[in-house]
Amino acid sequence: MVKLLYITNDTSKMIVKNFLYLEKALDELTTLKIWRQSGSIETIIKKLQFQPDFILIQNDIGNQLSPFIQGLSKIPIPVGLIINDVYRYQEPRRLYIKKNNIRFIFSIIRKQFLEIYPEFANRLRWFPHFVETEIYRDYQLPKDIDLLLMGSTDDIYPLRQKIVKAYEHDRHFVYHPHPGYGDITTKEEKGHFIGEKYARELNRAKIFFTSPSIYLYPVMKYFEALACKTLLLAPTFEELEALGFKPGIHFVAINEANFKEQATYYLNNDTERNKITMTGHEFVQQNHSLKIRAKQLVTEIKKIVETQKRRST
């Protein structure tokens, strides 16, 4: 197995645990070492007494670029950087990539990465969102929620704002606000929909609304809703369809003018609703699961390592 050093924050107490799940998946697919602190890469390798084939860094989860690793350009080991949020830390990240000569970038978002960092286009490896299908799955719960929306309704989500406003007095509609980010302990105690509780709520819904924000990138709710076997009503756009999401097949495309009409139609047509729901569920489970994405990542890392070895011989 490839020897992988994964440098990343501890995300076990955070709302979004995808990168914690990724750690566990990588542990099954590689000879893995985890490192959490900032420091010199040469010092870190000496402390671990571990000579990796590849170094993977994830440092944009917290309130600053951390762990901050120095000296990467001085070592012969190939280095990859995961970018979770392309909009944060744009200039500090650009300087970091250049200074450390990071040649492999695994970005969750492709289109906006290329717009913000065109000079790094040849370093990009697309690494889209994924779902842990042991949590985001069909719990076979009664479909006792007709219409559901969960998450932020900040100004970057104008469609969500319109949906909540349109249904604010409708007994068929349920809305749960976003719990906020940070430590999940107190949020769970306050009853917020997090983790399995969030997935189960999705599974109860016949129809779930979401939107990609004004930035038009695939938010995790597109993946989560389908994985939990609910009919997703949400806008379509280029990057989403590039991931294989097909409107009318896996979900129902909506906009500000037709969301109520579409919701009413599919609420009243069980056969059509159930067909798209099932097809979408199978699509995400088969194409965008944690296991699949982790295998794709490791396959890419192995290709990089093998190419590096050939060049050095």
PDB file of C-alpha atoms in Angstrom, residues 167-174:
ATOM      1  CA  TYR A 167     -44.539  28.460   2.732  1.00  0.00           C
ATOM      2  CA  GLU A 168     -44.297  30.228   6.106  1.00  0.00           C
ATOM      3  CA  HIS A 169     -47.980  29.577   6.920  1.00  0.00           C
ATOM      4  CA  ASP A 170     -48.254  26.197   5.174  1.00  0.00           C
ATOM      5  CA  ARG A 171     -48.682  23.261   7.572  1.00  0.00           C
ATOM      6  CA  HIS A 172     -47.206  20.904   4.957  1.00  0.00           C
ATOM      7  CA  PHE A 173     -43.845  22.720   5.076  1.00  0.00           C
ATOM      8  CA  VAL A 174     -41.114  22.210   7.687  1.00  0.00           C
TER       9      VAL A 174
END
